[in-house]
Coordinates of C-alpha atoms in Angstrom, one line a residue:
M2 CA 109.0 100.8 79.5
F3 CA 108.9 104.3 78.1
D4 CA 107.8 105.0 74.5
L5 CA 110.5 107.5 73.6
A6 CA 109.8 110.4 71.3
P7 CA 112.6 111.3 68.8
A8 CA 114.9 113.5 70.7
G9 CA 115.7 115.7 67.7
T10 CA 112.0 116.6 67.2
M11 CA 111.8 117.6 70.9
G12 CA 114.7 120.0 70.9
F13 CA 117.5 117.8 72.0
D14 CA 120.7 116.6 70.5
T15 CA 120.5 112.8 70.3
D16 CA 124.3 112.3 70.5
R17 CA 124.6 114.6 73.6
L18 CA 121.8 112.8 75.4
A19 CA 123.6 109.6 74.6
R20 CA 126.5 110.8 76.8
I21 CA 124.4 110.2 80.0
A22 CA 124.4 106.4 80.2
P23 CA 128.2 106.0 79.6
F24 CA 128.8 108.7 82.2
L25 CA 126.7 107.0 84.8
A26 CA 128.2 103.6 84.0
E27 CA 131.8 104.8 84.1
T28 CA 131.5 107.2 87.1
Y29 CA 129.2 105.3 89.4
I30 CA 128.0 101.8 88.3
D31 CA 131.0 100.0 87.0
N32 CA 133.0 100.9 90.2
D33 CA 130.1 100.1 92.5
R34 CA 129.8 103.7 93.8
L35 CA 126.1 103.2 93.1
P36 CA 124.4 99.8 92.8
N37 CA 122.0 101.0 90.2
A38 CA 120.7 104.1 88.3
Q39 CA 117.4 104.8 86.5
L40 CA 116.7 108.1 84.7
V41 CA 113.9 109.4 82.5
V42 CA 114.1 112.8 80.8
A43 CA 111.0 114.2 79.2
R44 CA 109.8 117.3 77.4
D45 CA 106.1 118.3 77.4
G46 CA 105.5 115.0 79.2
K47 CA 107.0 113.0 76.3
P48 CA 110.1 110.9 77.4
V49 CA 113.1 111.5 75.2
H50 CA 115.7 109.6 77.2
Y51 CA 115.7 106.5 79.5
T52 CA 118.6 104.9 81.2
R53 CA 118.6 101.7 83.3
L54 CA 121.9 100.4 84.8
G55 CA 123.1 98.2 87.5
R56 CA 121.5 95.6 89.7
M57 CA 118.6 95.2 92.2
G58 CA 121.0 94.5 95.0
D59 CA 123.5 92.1 96.5
D60 CA 121.9 89.1 94.8
G61 CA 123.2 90.5 91.5
R62 CA 119.9 90.5 89.6
A63 CA 119.7 93.1 86.8
L64 CA 117.7 96.2 87.7
R65 CA 114.1 95.8 86.6
D66 CA 112.3 98.5 84.7
D67 CA 109.5 98.2 87.3
A68 CA 111.9 98.2 90.3
L69 CA 110.5 99.7 93.5
F70 CA 112.6 102.4 95.3
R71 CA 112.4 104.1 98.7
I72 CA 111.7 107.6 97.4
A73 CA 112.0 109.0 101.0
S74 CA 111.6 112.8 100.9
M75 CA 110.2 112.8 97.4
T76 CA 107.1 111.9 99.4
K77 CA 107.0 115.5 100.6
P78 CA 105.7 117.0 97.3
V79 CA 102.9 114.4 97.3
T80 CA 101.8 115.2 100.8
S81 CA 101.9 118.9 99.9
V82 CA 99.7 118.3 96.9
A83 CA 97.3 116.4 99.1
F84 CA 97.1 119.2 101.6
M85 CA 96.5 121.8 98.9
Q86 CA 93.6 119.8 97.6
L87 CA 92.0 120.3 101.0
V88 CA 92.9 124.0 100.8
E89 CA 91.1 124.2 97.4
Q90 CA 88.0 122.7 99.1
C91 CA 88.2 125.4 101.8
K92 CA 88.5 122.7 104.5
V93 CA 91.6 124.5 105.7
A94 CA 93.5 127.7 104.9
L95 CA 97.2 128.3 104.7
E96 CA 97.2 131.2 107.2
E97 CA 95.2 129.3 109.9
P98 CA 97.0 128.1 113.0
V99 CA 97.7 124.4 113.2
T100 CA 96.0 124.3 116.5
K101 CA 92.7 124.2 114.5
V102 CA 93.7 120.6 113.8
F103 CA 96.3 120.0 116.5
P104 CA 95.2 121.2 119.9
E105 CA 98.3 119.4 121.3
F106 CA 100.4 122.3 119.8
A107 CA 98.9 125.0 122.0
G108 CA 101.5 126.4 124.3
L109 CA 104.7 125.6 122.4
R110 CA 107.8 127.4 123.5
I111 CA 111.1 128.4 121.9
Y112 CA 114.3 126.6 122.8
A113 CA 116.3 128.5 125.5
G114 CA 118.8 125.9 126.7
G115 CA 119.0 122.5 128.2
G116 CA 118.6 119.0 126.8
G117 CA 120.3 115.7 127.3
A118 CA 120.8 115.2 131.1
I119 CA 119.5 118.7 131.8
P120 CA 115.8 119.5 131.4
F121 CA 114.9 122.0 128.7
A122 CA 114.8 125.5 130.0
P123 CA 111.3 127.2 130.0
G124 CA 111.7 129.3 126.8
A125 CA 109.5 132.1 125.6
P126 CA 106.0 131.2 124.4
A127 CA 105.9 130.8 120.6
H128 CA 103.2 132.4 118.5
P129 CA 101.1 129.8 116.7
I130 CA 102.5 127.7 113.9
R131 CA 100.5 128.2 110.7
F132 CA 99.9 125.6 108.1
V133 CA 102.0 127.5 105.6
D134 CA 104.9 127.2 108.1
L135 CA 104.6 123.5 107.8
L136 CA 104.6 123.6 104.0
T137 CA 107.7 125.9 103.9
H138 CA 109.7 124.2 106.7
M139 CA 109.5 127.5 108.7
S140 CA 107.7 125.9 111.7
G141 CA 110.6 125.6 114.1
F142 CA 110.6 121.8 114.1
T143 CA 113.8 119.9 113.1
Y144 CA 115.0 116.4 112.2
G145 CA 117.2 114.1 114.3
L146 CA 119.4 113.7 111.3
Q147 CA 120.4 117.4 111.5
N148 CA 122.7 116.4 114.4
R149 CA 123.6 119.9 115.4
N150 CA 122.0 120.6 118.8
N151 CA 120.2 119.2 121.8
I152 CA 116.8 119.4 120.2
D153 CA 118.0 117.2 117.3
A154 CA 119.4 114.8 119.9
V155 CA 116.0 114.4 121.6
Y156 CA 114.3 113.8 118.1
R157 CA 116.8 111.0 117.7
E158 CA 115.9 109.6 121.1
H159 CA 112.3 109.5 120.0
N160 CA 113.3 108.1 116.6
F161 CA 111.0 110.6 114.9
D162 CA 112.8 110.2 111.6
F163 CA 111.8 106.5 111.4
A164 CA 108.4 106.4 113.2
R165 CA 106.9 103.8 110.9
D166 CA 107.6 100.8 113.2
H167 CA 106.9 102.2 116.6
L168 CA 104.5 105.2 116.6
D169 CA 101.0 106.0 115.3
S170 CA 100.1 109.5 114.2
D171 CA 98.6 110.6 117.5
E172 CA 101.6 109.5 119.5
F173 CA 103.9 111.2 117.1
V174 CA 102.1 114.5 117.6
A175 CA 101.9 114.0 121.4
R176 CA 105.6 113.5 121.8
L177 CA 106.5 116.3 119.4
A178 CA 104.3 118.7 121.3
K179 CA 106.3 118.2 124.5
L180 CA 109.5 119.6 122.9
P181 CA 110.6 123.2 122.3
L182 CA 110.7 124.7 118.9
E183 CA 114.2 125.6 117.5
F184 CA 113.0 129.1 116.5
A185 CA 109.8 131.2 116.4
P186 CA 107.5 130.0 113.6
G187 CA 108.1 132.0 110.4
G188 CA 111.5 133.2 111.7
G189 CA 113.8 130.8 110.1
W190 CA 114.1 127.7 107.8
N191 CA 115.0 124.3 108.9
Y192 CA 114.5 121.0 107.1
S193 CA 112.3 119.0 109.4
V194 CA 109.4 116.7 110.3
S195 CA 107.0 119.5 109.2
T196 CA 105.7 117.5 106.3
D197 CA 105.1 114.5 108.6
V198 CA 102.9 116.8 110.7
L199 CA 101.3 118.1 107.5
G200 CA 100.4 114.5 106.5
I201 CA 98.8 113.9 109.9
A202 CA 96.8 117.1 109.2
V203 CA 95.5 115.5 106.0
E204 CA 94.5 112.5 108.0
R205 CA 92.6 114.5 110.6
I206 CA 90.9 116.8 108.1
S207 CA 89.9 114.1 105.6
G208 CA 89.2 111.3 108.2
M209 CA 91.3 108.9 106.1
R210 CA 94.7 107.3 106.7
L211 CA 97.3 109.1 104.6
G212 CA 98.0 106.2 102.3
D213 CA 94.3 105.7 101.6
Y214 CA 93.9 109.4 100.9
F215 CA 96.8 109.3 98.4
E216 CA 95.4 106.3 96.6
K217 CA 91.9 107.8 96.3
H218 CA 92.8 111.3 95.4
I219 CA 96.2 111.2 93.7
F220 CA 97.6 107.8 92.8
G221 CA 94.4 106.2 91.5
P222 CA 93.5 109.2 89.3
L223 CA 97.0 109.6 88.0
G224 CA 97.5 105.8 87.3
M225 CA 100.4 105.6 89.8
D226 CA 99.6 102.0 90.4
D227 CA 102.9 101.0 92.1
T228 CA 103.3 103.8 94.6
R229 CA 102.2 103.3 98.2
F230 CA 103.4 103.2 101.8
G231 CA 105.2 99.8 102.0
V232 CA 105.3 97.1 99.4
A233 CA 102.2 95.3 98.1
D234 CA 101.8 91.6 98.9
G235 CA 103.8 89.4 96.6
Q236 CA 106.0 92.3 95.3
S237 CA 109.0 92.1 97.6
D238 CA 111.2 90.8 94.7
R239 CA 110.7 94.2 93.1
L240 CA 112.1 96.3 96.0
V241 CA 115.8 97.2 95.5
D242 CA 118.3 96.8 98.3
A243 CA 119.3 100.0 100.1
Y244 CA 122.9 101.0 100.7
A245 CA 124.8 103.4 102.8
Y246 CA 128.0 105.3 101.8
R247 CA 131.3 104.4 103.4
P248 CA 134.3 106.7 102.8
G249 CA 136.9 105.0 100.8
Q250 CA 134.9 101.8 100.3
T251 CA 131.9 100.7 98.3
P252 CA 128.5 101.4 99.8
K253 CA 127.3 98.8 102.3
M254 CA 123.9 97.1 101.9
I255 CA 121.8 98.2 104.9
N256 CA 118.3 97.0 104.0
A257 CA 117.6 94.0 101.7
G258 CA 114.5 94.4 99.6
A259 CA 113.4 90.8 100.1
T260 CA 113.5 90.9 103.9
S261 CA 112.7 94.6 104.5
K262 CA 110.2 95.6 107.1
L263 CA 108.7 97.6 104.3
N264 CA 107.1 94.4 103.2
Q265 CA 104.9 94.6 106.3
D266 CA 102.3 97.2 107.2
G267 CA 103.6 100.1 109.4
T268 CA 101.8 101.9 112.1
F269 CA 102.6 105.4 110.7
D270 CA 102.3 106.7 107.2
S271 CA 105.2 109.2 107.0
G272 CA 104.1 112.1 104.8
G273 CA 107.7 113.3 105.0
G274 CA 109.4 110.3 103.7
G275 CA 107.6 106.9 103.6
L276 CA 106.6 106.1 100.0
I277 CA 107.8 103.3 97.8
G278 CA 107.4 103.7 94.1
T279 CA 108.6 103.3 90.5
I280 CA 110.3 105.8 88.2
E281 CA 107.3 105.5 85.8
D282 CA 104.9 106.5 88.5
Y283 CA 106.9 109.5 89.7
H284 CA 107.3 110.6 86.0
R285 CA 103.5 110.8 85.9
F286 CA 103.4 112.9 89.1
A287 CA 106.1 115.2 87.8
T288 CA 104.3 115.6 84.5
M289 CA 101.1 116.5 86.3
L290 CA 103.0 119.3 88.1
L291 CA 104.5 120.4 84.7
N292 CA 100.9 120.6 83.3
A293 CA 99.8 122.8 86.2
G294 CA 97.8 120.1 88.0
E295 CA 96.4 118.0 85.2
L296 CA 97.4 114.7 83.4
D297 CA 95.5 112.8 80.8
G298 CA 92.3 114.7 81.4
V299 CA 92.4 114.2 85.2
R300 CA 92.8 117.4 87.3
I301 CA 94.5 117.0 90.6
L302 CA 95.0 120.8 91.4
S303 CA 94.1 124.0 89.7
P304 CA 96.8 125.9 87.8
K305 CA 96.7 128.8 90.2
T306 CA 97.3 126.4 93.1
V307 CA 100.3 124.9 91.5
R308 CA 101.6 128.4 90.7
L309 CA 101.2 129.3 94.3
M310 CA 103.1 126.2 95.3
R311 CA 106.1 126.8 93.0
T312 CA 106.4 130.5 94.2
N313 CA 109.1 131.4 96.7
H314 CA 107.5 131.9 100.1
L315 CA 110.7 132.9 102.0
P316 CA 110.4 136.4 103.4
N317 CA 111.5 139.3 101.2
N318 CA 112.2 136.7 98.4
S319 CA 115.2 135.5 100.3
D320 CA 117.1 132.4 99.3
L321 CA 118.1 129.6 101.6
T322 CA 121.5 131.1 102.2
D323 CA 119.8 133.8 104.2
M324 CA 117.2 131.7 105.9
S325 CA 118.5 128.1 106.4
S326 CA 119.9 126.8 109.7
S327 CA 119.9 123.2 108.4
L328 CA 123.0 121.0 108.4
F329 CA 121.3 118.9 105.7
S330 CA 118.5 119.4 103.2
E331 CA 117.7 118.2 99.7
A332 CA 118.4 121.7 98.3
N333 CA 121.3 123.8 97.4
N334 CA 121.1 127.1 99.3
A335 CA 122.5 129.7 96.9
G336 CA 119.9 131.1 94.5
T337 CA 117.3 128.7 95.9
G338 CA 113.9 129.7 97.3
F339 CA 111.3 127.5 98.9
G340 CA 107.6 127.2 98.1
L341 CA 104.8 125.0 99.3
G342 CA 106.5 121.6 99.2
F343 CA 109.6 122.0 97.2
A344 CA 112.5 124.2 96.4
M345 CA 112.8 126.4 93.3
V346 CA 115.4 128.4 91.5
I347 CA 115.1 132.1 92.1
D348 CA 118.5 133.2 90.8
P349 CA 120.0 130.8 88.2
A350 CA 123.4 132.5 88.2
K351 CA 123.8 131.9 92.0
T352 CA 123.2 128.2 91.7
L353 CA 126.2 127.9 89.4
M354 CA 124.3 125.2 87.5
P355 CA 122.3 125.2 84.2
S356 CA 118.8 125.9 85.2
S357 CA 115.7 128.1 84.6
L358 CA 114.1 130.7 86.7
G359 CA 111.2 129.1 88.5
E360 CA 112.5 125.5 88.0
F361 CA 111.4 123.5 91.0
Y362 CA 112.6 120.2 92.5
W363 CA 113.3 118.0 95.4
G364 CA 115.0 114.7 96.3
G365 CA 115.2 111.8 98.7
A366 CA 117.7 110.7 101.3
Y367 CA 118.7 107.6 99.2
S368 CA 119.8 109.9 96.3
T369 CA 116.6 109.9 94.3
A370 CA 115.7 113.2 92.7
F371 CA 113.4 115.0 90.3
F372 CA 113.0 118.4 88.8
V373 CA 110.4 120.3 86.8
D374 CA 111.4 123.1 84.5
P375 CA 108.2 125.1 83.5
V376 CA 110.2 127.3 81.1
E377 CA 111.8 124.6 79.0
R378 CA 109.0 122.2 79.7
I379 CA 111.5 119.6 80.9
T380 CA 111.0 117.0 83.6
C381 CA 113.6 114.6 85.0
V382 CA 113.2 111.7 87.5
F383 CA 116.3 109.9 88.8
M384 CA 116.3 106.7 90.9
T385 CA 119.0 105.0 92.8
Q386 CA 119.5 103.8 96.4
V387 CA 122.5 105.1 98.4
Y388 CA 122.2 107.0 101.7
P389 CA 122.8 109.9 102.2
S390 CA 121.9 112.0 99.1
S391 CA 124.8 114.3 99.8
T392 CA 127.3 111.5 99.0
Y393 CA 127.9 112.3 95.3
P394 CA 127.4 115.4 93.1
I395 CA 125.3 113.4 90.8
R396 CA 122.3 115.7 90.7
R397 CA 124.4 118.6 89.5
Q398 CA 126.1 116.3 86.9
L399 CA 122.8 115.0 85.5
K400 CA 121.4 118.5 85.2
T401 CA 124.6 119.6 83.3
L402 CA 124.3 116.6 81.0
I403 CA 120.6 117.2 80.3
Y404 CA 120.8 120.9 79.6
S405 CA 124.0 120.6 77.6
A406 CA 121.9 118.3 75.2
L407 CA 119.2 120.9 74.8
T408 CA 119.3 122.6 71.4
D409 CA 115.9 124.3 71.2
S410 CA 115.5 126.6 74.2
Y411 CA 112.1 128.3 75.0
A412 CA 113.8 130.8 77.3

């Protein structure tokens, strides 16, 4: 699977790295808290540790090295990279209003009451959303899964979070444009469908369906041969089953890989959460980001563009504690800023976890996760399949285990 470099020559203690697999087995796999776990840790793009544990699903087959996982919101960094490629070509600019591409969003208003059985009140007109507001989740959109207010409830009625089976891109935008914004664009932070809208912007600007754009401009060049929207023909046996957490019980299987609708083409390519892929593919994507936009002689983005993406764009260098109104996101709030497509550490002490200033990361709703540490030159990709990602503190635990094995720090 991975050709591992000797951990000692890469600045790691081999015995301490060896703690990871037994910890995962004892804490999560042997007691069925997680059905499976796959982890790769690398430095300078060279893998130094690989763990594969558990099963594909309820049929009991051992987890495959080339297993396919629903990476959910780990799609968002890919969509953000795609959009920034178009920015580099001057086909669009971050500061431009989204109405350049989405005339449907002219005349949006800010929530002022109502919802449910009561019509939404006619709120104050919102100033235009900018493309940078989509990238940073400061657009005023939300997610139905936030489950906090009447706007979230209407998102659930439209099933925006799972649009793949019942909407196309234009209908998604048309329905979204009829709803009020939660707040004025740029005035707050809320984890939302913003990246789905960004993916549709990529489609409209490029003239290509999002999955086709990804394949031509990101996956093909990077050799990410197993990542796509949906499962390729004849590959259903590689898709793991998906599970949902149940308090006090083992997780329940909610979507079998062999019979999943993901084995059929969808009507909507969700730039916010629709990709299926392997750990090896996402390791290549993370390594490209570590290398400031390049991998194996192929350049996806310029170093300055990647640097802009991994810079905190929250006003006054705020962290998410100051800005977030989300009930749920894939980031911790304290000491965490947000850039153009992922979160980053802006105050390691406040995170209360081992980390580096400028480390950036994201995760997916089924508990997948990745991080890139440009100081220590470390990347990590973790795959499993239990919803929601807030179920266990496994991301913090993995970071603790990885950094406690580091013996040669570049900081």
